[in-house]
Coordinates of C-alpha atoms (C1' of nucleotides) in Angstrom, one line a residue:
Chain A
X1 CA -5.1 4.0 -15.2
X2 CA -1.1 4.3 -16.2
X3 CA -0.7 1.9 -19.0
X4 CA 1.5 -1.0 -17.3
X5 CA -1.6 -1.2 -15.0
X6 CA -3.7 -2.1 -17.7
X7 CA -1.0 -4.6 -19.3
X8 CA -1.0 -6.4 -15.7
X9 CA -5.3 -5.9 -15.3
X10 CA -5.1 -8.5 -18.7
X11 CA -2.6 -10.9 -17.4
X12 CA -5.0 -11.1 -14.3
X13 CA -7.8 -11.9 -16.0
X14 CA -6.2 -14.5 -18.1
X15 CA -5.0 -16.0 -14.4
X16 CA -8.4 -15.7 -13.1
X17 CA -10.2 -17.5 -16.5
X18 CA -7.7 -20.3 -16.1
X19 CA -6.2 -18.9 -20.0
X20 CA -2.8 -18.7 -18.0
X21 CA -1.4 -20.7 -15.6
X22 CA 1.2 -22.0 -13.7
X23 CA 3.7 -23.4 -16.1
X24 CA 2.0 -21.5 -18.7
X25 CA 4.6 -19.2 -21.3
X26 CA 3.6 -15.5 -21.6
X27 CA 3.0 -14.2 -25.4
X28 CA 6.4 -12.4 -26.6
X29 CA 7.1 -8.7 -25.3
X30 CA 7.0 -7.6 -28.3
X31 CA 3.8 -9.7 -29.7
X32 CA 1.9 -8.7 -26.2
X33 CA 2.7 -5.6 -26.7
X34 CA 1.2 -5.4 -30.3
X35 CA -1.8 -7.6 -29.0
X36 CA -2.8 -5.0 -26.2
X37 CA -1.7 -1.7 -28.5
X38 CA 0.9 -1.0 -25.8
X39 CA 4.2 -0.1 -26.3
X40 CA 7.2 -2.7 -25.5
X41 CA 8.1 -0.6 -22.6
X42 CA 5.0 -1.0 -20.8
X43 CA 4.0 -4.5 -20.9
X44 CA 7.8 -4.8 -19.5
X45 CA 7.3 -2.2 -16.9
X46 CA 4.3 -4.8 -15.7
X47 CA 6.6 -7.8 -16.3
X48 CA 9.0 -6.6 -13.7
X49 CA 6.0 -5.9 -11.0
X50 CA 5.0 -9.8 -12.2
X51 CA 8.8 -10.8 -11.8
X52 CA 8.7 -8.6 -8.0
X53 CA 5.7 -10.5 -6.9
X54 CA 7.3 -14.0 -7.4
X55 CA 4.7 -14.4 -10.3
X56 CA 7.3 -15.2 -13.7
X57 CA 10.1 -16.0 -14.6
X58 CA 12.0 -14.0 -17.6
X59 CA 14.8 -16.1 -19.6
X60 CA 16.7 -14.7 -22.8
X61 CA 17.3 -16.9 -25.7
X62 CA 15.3 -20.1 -27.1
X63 CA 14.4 -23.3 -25.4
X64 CA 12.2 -24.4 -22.0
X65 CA 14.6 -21.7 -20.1
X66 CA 13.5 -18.9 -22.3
X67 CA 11.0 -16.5 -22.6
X68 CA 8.2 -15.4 -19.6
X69 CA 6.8 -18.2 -18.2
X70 CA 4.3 -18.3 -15.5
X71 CA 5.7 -19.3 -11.5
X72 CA 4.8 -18.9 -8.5
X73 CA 6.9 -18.0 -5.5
X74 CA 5.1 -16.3 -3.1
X75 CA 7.5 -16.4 -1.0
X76 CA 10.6 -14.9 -1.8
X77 CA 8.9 -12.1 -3.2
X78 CA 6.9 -11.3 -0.1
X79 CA 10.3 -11.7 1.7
X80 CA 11.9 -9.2 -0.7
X81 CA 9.0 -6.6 -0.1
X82 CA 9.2 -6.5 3.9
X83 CA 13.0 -6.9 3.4
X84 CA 13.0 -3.4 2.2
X85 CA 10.3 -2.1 4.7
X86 CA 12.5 -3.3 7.4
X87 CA 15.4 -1.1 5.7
X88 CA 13.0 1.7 5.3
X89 CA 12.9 1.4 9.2
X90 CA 9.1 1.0 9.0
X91 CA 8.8 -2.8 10.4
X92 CA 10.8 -4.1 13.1
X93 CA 12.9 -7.0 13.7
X94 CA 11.3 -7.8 16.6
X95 CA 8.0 -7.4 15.1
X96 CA 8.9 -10.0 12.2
X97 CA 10.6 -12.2 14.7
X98 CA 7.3 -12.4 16.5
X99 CA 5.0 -13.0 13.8
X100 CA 7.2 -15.9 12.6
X101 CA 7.0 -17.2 16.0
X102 CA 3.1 -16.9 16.3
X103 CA 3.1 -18.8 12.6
X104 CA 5.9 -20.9 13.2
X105 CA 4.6 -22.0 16.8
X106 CA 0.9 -22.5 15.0
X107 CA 2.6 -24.4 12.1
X108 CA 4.3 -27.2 14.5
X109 CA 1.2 -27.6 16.6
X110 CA -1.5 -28.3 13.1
X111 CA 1.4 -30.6 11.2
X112 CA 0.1 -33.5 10.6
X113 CA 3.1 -36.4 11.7
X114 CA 3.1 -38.0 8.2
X115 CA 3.4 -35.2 6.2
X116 CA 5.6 -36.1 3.6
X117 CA 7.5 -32.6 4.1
X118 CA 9.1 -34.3 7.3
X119 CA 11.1 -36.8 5.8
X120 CA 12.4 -34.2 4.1
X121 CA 12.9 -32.4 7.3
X122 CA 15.1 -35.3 8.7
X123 CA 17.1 -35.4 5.6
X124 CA 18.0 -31.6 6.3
X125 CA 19.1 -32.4 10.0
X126 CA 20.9 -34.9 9.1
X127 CA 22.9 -33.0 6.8
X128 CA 23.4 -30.1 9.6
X129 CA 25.0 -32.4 11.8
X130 CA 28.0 -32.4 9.2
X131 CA 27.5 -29.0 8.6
X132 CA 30.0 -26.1 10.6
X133 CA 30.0 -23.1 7.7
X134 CA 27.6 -20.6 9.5
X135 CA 26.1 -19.6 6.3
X136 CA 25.3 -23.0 5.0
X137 CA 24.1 -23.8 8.3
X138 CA 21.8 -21.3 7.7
X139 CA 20.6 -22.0 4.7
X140 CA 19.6 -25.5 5.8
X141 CA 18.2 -24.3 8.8
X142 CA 16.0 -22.3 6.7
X143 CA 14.8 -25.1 4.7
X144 CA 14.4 -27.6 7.7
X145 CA 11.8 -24.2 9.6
X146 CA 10.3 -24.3 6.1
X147 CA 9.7 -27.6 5.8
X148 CA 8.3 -28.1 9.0
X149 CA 5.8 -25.4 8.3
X150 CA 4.6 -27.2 5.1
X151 CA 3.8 -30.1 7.4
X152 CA 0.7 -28.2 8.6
X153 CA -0.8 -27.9 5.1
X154 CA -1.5 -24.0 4.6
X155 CA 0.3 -22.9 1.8
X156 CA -0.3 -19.2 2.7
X157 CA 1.4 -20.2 6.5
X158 CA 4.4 -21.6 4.6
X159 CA 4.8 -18.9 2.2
X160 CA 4.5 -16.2 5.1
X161 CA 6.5 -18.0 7.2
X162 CA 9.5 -18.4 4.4
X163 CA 9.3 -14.8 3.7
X164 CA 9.7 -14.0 7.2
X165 CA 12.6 -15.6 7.5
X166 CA 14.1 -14.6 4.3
X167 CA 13.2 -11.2 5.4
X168 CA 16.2 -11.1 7.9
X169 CA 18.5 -13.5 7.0
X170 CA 21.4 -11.0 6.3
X171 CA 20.3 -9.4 9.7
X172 CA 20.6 -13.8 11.2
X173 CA 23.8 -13.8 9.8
X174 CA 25.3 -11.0 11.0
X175 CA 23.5 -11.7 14.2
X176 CA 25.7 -14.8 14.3
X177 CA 28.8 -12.6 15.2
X178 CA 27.4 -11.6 18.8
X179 CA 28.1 -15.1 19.5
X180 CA 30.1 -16.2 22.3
X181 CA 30.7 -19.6 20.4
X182 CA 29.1 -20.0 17.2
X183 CA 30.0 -24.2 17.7
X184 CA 28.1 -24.8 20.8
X185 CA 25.3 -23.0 19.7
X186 CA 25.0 -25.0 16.5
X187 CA 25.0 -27.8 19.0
X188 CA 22.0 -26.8 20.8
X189 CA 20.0 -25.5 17.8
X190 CA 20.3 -29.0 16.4
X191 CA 19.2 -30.5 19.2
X192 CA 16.4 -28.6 19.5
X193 CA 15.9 -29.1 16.0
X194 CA 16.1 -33.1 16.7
X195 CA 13.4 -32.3 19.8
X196 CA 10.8 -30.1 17.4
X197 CA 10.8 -33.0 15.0
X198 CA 10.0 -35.7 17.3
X199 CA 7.2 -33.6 19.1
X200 CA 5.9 -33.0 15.7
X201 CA 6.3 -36.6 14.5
X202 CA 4.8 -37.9 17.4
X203 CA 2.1 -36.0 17.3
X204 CA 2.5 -34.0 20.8
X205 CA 1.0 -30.3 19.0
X206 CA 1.1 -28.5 22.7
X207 CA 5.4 -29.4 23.0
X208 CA 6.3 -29.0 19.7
X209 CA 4.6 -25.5 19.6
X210 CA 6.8 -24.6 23.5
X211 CA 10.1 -26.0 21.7
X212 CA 9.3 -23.7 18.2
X213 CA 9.0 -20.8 20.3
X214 CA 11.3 -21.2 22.8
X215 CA 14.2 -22.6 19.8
X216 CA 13.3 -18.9 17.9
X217 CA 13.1 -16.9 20.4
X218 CA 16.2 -18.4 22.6
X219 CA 18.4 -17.4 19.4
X220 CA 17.5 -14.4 19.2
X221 CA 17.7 -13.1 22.7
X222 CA 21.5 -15.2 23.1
X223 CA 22.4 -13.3 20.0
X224 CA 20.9 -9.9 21.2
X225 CA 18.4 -8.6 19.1
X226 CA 17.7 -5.1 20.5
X227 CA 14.0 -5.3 20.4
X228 CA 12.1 -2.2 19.2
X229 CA 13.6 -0.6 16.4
X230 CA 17.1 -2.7 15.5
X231 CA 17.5 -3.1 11.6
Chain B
X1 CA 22.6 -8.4 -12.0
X2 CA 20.3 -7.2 -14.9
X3 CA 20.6 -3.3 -14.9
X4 CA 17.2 -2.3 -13.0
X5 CA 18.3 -4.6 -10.3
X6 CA 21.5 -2.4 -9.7
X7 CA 18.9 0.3 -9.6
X8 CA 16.8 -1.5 -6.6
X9 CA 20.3 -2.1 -4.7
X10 CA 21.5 1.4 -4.7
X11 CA 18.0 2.1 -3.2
X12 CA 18.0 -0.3 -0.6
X13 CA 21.4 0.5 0.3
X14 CA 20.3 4.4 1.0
X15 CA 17.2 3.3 2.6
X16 CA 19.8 1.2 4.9
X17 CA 22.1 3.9 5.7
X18 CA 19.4 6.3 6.7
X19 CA 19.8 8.3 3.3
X20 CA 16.9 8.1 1.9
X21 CA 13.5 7.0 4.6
X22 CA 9.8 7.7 4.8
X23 CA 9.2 11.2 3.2
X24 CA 12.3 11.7 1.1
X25 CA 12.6 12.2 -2.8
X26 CA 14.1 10.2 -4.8
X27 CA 16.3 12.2 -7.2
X28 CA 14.6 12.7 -10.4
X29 CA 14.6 9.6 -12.8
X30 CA 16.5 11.4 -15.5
X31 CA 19.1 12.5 -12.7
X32 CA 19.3 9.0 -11.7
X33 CA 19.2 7.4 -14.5
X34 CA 22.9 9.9 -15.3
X35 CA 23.4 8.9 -11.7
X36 CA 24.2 5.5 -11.6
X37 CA 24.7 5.5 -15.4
X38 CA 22.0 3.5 -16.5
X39 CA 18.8 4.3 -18.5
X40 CA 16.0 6.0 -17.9
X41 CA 14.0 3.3 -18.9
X42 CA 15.8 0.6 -16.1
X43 CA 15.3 3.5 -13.3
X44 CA 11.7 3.5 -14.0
X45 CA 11.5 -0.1 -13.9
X46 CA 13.2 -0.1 -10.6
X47 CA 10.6 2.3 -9.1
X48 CA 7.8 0.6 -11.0
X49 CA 8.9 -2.7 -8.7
X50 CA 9.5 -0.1 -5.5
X51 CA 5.8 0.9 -6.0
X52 CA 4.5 -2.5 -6.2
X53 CA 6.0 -3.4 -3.1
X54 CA 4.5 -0.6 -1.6
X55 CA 7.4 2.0 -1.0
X56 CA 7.4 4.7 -3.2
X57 CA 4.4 6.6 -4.8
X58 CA 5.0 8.4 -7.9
X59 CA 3.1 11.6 -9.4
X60 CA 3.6 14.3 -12.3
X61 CA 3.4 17.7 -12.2
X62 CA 5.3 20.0 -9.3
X63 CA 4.8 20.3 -5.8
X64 CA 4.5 18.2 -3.1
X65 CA 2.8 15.3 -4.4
X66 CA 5.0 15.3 -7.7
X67 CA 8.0 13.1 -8.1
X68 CA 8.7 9.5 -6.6
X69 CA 8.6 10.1 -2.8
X70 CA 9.4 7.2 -0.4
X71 CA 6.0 5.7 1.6
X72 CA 5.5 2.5 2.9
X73 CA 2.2 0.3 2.8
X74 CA 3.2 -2.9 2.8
X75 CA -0.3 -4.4 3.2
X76 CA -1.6 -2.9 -0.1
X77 CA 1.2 -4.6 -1.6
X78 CA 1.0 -7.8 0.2
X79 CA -2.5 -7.7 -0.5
X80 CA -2.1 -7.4 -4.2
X81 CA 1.0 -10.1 -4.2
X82 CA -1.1 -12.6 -2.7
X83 CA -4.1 -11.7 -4.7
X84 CA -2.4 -12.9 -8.3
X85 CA -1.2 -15.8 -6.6
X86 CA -4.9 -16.8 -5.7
X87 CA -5.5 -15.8 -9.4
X88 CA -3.2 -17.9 -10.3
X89 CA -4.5 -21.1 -8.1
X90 CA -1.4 -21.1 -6.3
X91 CA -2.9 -19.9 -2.7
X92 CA -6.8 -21.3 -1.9
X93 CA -9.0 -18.8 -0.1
X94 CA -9.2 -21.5 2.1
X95 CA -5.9 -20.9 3.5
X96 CA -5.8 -17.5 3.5
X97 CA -8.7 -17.3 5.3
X98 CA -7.1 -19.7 8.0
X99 CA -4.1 -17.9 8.2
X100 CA -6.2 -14.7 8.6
X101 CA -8.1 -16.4 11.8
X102 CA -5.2 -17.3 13.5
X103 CA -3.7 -13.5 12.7
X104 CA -6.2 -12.1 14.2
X105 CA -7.1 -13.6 16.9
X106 CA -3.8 -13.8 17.9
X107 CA -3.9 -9.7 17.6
X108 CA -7.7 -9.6 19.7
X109 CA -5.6 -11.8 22.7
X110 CA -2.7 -9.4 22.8
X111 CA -4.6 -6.2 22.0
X112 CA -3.7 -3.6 25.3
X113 CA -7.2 -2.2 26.0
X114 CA -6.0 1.1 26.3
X115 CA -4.4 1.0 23.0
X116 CA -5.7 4.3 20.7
X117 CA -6.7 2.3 17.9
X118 CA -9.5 0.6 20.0
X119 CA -11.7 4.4 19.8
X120 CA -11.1 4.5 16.2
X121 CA -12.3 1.1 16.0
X122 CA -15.4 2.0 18.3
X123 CA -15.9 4.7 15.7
X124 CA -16.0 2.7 12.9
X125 CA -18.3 0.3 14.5
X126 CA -20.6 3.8 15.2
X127 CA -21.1 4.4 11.3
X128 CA -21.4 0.6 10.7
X129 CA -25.1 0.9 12.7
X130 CA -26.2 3.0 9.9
X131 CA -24.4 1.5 7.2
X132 CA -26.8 -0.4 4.7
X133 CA -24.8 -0.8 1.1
X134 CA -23.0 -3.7 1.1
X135 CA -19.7 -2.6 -0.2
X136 CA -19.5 0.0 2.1
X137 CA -20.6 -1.9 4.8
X138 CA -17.1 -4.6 4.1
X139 CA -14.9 -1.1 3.5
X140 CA -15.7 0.0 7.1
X141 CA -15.6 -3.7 8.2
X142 CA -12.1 -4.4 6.7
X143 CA -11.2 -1.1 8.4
X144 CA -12.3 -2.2 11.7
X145 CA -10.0 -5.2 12.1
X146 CA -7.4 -3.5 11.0
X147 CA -7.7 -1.1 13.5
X148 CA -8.3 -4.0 15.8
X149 CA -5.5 -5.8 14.7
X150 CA -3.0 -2.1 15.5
X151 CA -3.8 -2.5 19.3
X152 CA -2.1 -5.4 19.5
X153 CA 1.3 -3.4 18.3
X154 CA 2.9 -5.7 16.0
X155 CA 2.9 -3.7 13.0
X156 CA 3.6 -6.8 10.9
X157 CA 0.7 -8.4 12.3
X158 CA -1.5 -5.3 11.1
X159 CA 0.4 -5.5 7.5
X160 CA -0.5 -9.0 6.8
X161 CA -3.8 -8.8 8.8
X162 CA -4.5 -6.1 5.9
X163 CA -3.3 -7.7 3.1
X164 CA -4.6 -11.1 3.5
X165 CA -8.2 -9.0 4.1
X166 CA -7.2 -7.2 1.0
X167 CA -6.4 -10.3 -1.1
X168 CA -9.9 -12.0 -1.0
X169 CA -11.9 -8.7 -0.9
X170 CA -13.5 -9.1 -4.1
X171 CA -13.8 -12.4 -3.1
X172 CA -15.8 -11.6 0.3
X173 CA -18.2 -8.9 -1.8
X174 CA -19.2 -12.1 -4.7
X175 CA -19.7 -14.3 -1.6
X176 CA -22.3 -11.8 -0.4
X177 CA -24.5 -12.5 -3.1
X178 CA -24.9 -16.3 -1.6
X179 CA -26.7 -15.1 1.2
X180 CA -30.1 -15.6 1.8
X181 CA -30.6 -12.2 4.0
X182 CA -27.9 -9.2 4.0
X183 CA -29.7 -7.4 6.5
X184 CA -29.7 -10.1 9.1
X185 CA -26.4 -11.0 8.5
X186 CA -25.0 -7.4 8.8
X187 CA -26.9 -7.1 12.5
X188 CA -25.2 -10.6 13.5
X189 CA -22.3 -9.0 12.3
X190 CA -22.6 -5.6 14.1
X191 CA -23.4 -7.4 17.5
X192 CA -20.4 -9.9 17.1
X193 CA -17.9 -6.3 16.2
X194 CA -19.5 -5.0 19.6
X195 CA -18.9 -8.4 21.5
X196 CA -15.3 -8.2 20.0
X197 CA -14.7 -4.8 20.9
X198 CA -16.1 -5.4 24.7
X199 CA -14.1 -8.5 25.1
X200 CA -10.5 -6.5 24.2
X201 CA -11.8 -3.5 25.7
X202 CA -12.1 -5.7 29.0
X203 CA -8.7 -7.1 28.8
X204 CA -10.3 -10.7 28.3
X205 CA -8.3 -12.7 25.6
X206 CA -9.5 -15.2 25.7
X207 CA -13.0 -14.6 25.1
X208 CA -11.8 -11.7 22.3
X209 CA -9.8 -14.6 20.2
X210 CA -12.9 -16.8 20.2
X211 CA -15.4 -14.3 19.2
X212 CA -12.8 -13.2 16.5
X213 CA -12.2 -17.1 15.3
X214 CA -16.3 -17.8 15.2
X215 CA -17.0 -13.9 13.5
X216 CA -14.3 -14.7 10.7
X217 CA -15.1 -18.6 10.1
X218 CA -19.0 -18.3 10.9
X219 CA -19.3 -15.4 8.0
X220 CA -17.6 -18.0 5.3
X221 CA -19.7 -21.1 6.6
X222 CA -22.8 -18.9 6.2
X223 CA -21.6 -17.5 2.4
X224 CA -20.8 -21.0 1.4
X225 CA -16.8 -20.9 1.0
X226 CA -15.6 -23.9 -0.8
X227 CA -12.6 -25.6 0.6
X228 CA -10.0 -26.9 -1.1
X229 CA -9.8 -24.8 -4.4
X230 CA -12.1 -21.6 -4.8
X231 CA -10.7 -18.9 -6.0
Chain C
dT1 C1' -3.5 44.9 -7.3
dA2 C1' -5.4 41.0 -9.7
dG3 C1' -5.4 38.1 -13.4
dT4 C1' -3.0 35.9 -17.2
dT5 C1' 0.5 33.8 -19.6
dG6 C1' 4.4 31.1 -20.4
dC7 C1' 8.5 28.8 -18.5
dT8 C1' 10.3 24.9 -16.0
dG9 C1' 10.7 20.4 -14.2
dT10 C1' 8.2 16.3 -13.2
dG11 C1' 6.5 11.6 -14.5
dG12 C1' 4.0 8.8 -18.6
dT13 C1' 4.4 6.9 -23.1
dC14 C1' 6.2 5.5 -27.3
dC15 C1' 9.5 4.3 -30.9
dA16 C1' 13.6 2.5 -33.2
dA17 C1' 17.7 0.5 -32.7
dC18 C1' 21.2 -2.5 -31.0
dC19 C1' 23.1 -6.2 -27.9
dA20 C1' 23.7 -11.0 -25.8
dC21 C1' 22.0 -15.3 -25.6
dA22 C1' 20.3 -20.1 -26.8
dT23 C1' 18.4 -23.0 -29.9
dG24 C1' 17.8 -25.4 -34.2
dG25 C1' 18.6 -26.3 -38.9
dC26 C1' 21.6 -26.1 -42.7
dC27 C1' 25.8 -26.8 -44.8
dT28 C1' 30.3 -28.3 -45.2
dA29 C1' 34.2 -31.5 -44.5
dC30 C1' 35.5 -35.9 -43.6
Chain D
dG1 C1' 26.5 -41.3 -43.9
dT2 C1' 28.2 -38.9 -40.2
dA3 C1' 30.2 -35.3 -37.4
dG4 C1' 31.3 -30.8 -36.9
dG5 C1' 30.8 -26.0 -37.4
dC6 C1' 28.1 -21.9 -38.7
dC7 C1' 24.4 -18.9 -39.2
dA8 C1' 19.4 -17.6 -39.2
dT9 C1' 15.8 -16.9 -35.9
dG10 C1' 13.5 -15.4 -31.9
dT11 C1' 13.9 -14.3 -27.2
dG12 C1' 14.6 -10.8 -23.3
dG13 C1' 18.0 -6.7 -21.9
dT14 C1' 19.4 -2.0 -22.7
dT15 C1' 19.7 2.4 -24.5
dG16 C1' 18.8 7.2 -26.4
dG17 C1' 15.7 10.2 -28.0
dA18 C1' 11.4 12.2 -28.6
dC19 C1' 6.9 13.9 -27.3
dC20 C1' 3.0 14.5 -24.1
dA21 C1' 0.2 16.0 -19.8
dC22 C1' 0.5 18.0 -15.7
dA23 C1' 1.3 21.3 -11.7
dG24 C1' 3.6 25.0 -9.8
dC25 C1' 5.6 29.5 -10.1
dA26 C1' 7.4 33.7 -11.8
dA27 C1' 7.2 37.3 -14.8
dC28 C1' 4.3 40.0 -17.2
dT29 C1' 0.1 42.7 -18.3
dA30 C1' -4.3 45.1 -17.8

DNA sequence: TAGTTGCTGTGGTCCAACCACATGGCCTAC
DNA sequence: GTAGGCCATGTGGTTGGACCACAGCAACTA
């Protein structure tokens, strides 16, 4: 077992016993280091798989922003990882686009209509409306899909789902340039937005799951994703 | 952009363009490292990150297993993601076993019965008959979905398929020990694989995504999973 | 011809040093 | 007594160099 591995088998077992935690501040490099008769290099090599797998956060100088503290961001790192499997031509756009669907469709049909994620939801939408910046638009619409999906109440769904989509977000935006008219589709993606949350907030599972699929998989096909093998 | 971060951007850009894919060497790190004028040391922490997200595998020596080369298994490194983040008490098995449920029988319903993972399957399911250790008996079991989950051709289906298996193996081999009778409990299992494997073999969905939801949840109601919060 | 030996290049590990940064306490000037 | 500036401290970030174990291969030797 290469050293790092061994730094990273500790830091497991301190998650596992409940010694570390979320919130939690890592010992100093240099004091780990000394602790597990390790050099500095190696518990840092394991720092930076922690830091890959959304797991810390690393801050220079003193004060709550400093040091390695314990996070959890499942999502963005799983993101990152298929991000680069998708560049490495080894997972499909298509394929991802799919898989968000089948969560994404799942997600909408198991929320629960007083989640307290859909508020938030609303808020988002309402902020899109003034919204005409594709990128921002984007981003909002982002957190609007991902706060939907919290509405169902499986963490590991949300997380997927969020990675998903930050999987291929460059490959959205640049998407958005295939566009006949980037307005009018904003138009109808926010009113499909406005129809997913009612269905959800009503409670009508079997329509909002039809309008997820049919809002994700009626952008990609305007904006032509070449199905097996684009990237 | 801390240095090793640099490191990871050249390497996705190659991997973009088509420079570097599945098979190729990366340049030594010392020729890197002179490269792109950075360290050694932020090189290697740029690989050590590559290989935790499951795209390069490193090894000493010469020859053709020596040097970093470029893979890809994003499910070991999904699996491992997800498994610190259960560690950590950020993911509940409950979820994850959810999520895996809906995975796969989402996978069992769109299976093609001609697909060529489906004999591999059946060939698994062959040695499982005589199959008595336990361990061994959830290796060839976690290789069996998987190969069920392939025929269904979404390959990022299969990758989280595997890695949410992956994440709670340890987990699945402990829960083991709650049960009254392993040897009845592998035989229900075995006739359940071969009712699975009929079903998609038949073309019937529907029938294949039930037996897939009752095998998966029926094994954790009879081993006694906790919900909301084991781990 | 067959075996051995050493050269070469690979990743793996460690050390010592320096930098940039943010905080907090001390010290000075007012 | 207070306000301001300054430096000591501890943190991660980065670098260069050194040495090791390993696997292949070529040159050399018996």
């Amino acid at each position: 077992m290469r050293t790092h591995q061994l730094v990273l088998a500790w830091i497991e077992e301190q998650l596992a016993a409940g010694v570390l935690a979320v919130g939690s501040r890592l010992p100093a490099e240099r004091a780990l280091a000394e602790q597990l008769a390790v050099s500095r290099t190696s518990v840092r090599e394991a720092i930076r798989v922690l830091e890959a797998m959304g797991l810390v956060r690393s801050g220079v100088g003193s004060g709550p922003e400093a040091g390695t503290v314990i996070t959890s961001d499942p999502a963005a790192a799983l993101g990152a990882t298929l991000r680069l499997h998708v560049a490495a031509s080894q997972l499909p756009v298509a394929d991802i686009v799919q898989t968000r669907v089948l969560l994404e469709s799942w997600a909408a049909a198991h929320a629960s209509a007083d989640a307290p994620s859909l508020p938030v939801a609303a808020q988002l939408l309402a902020r899109m409306e003034a919204c005409t910046e594709v990128d921002a638009f984007l981003a909002l619409d982002a957190r609007f899909h991902v706060a939907l999906a919290e509405a169902a109440g499986n963490a590991v769904v949300s997380a997927m789902m969020g990675s998903l989509r930050g999987a291929i977000e460059g490959y959205a935006s640049r998407l958005t340039a295939n566009l006949p008219d980037w307005a009018s589709t904003a138009q109808r993606l926010r009113l499909e937005h406005a129809s997913i949350l009612a269905a959800v907030s009503a409670g009508d599972s079997t329509a909002a799951a039809a309008l997820v699929t049919e809002h994700i998989e009626g952008f990609y096909r305007e904006a032509g994703l070449r199905h097996g093998g684009a990237n």
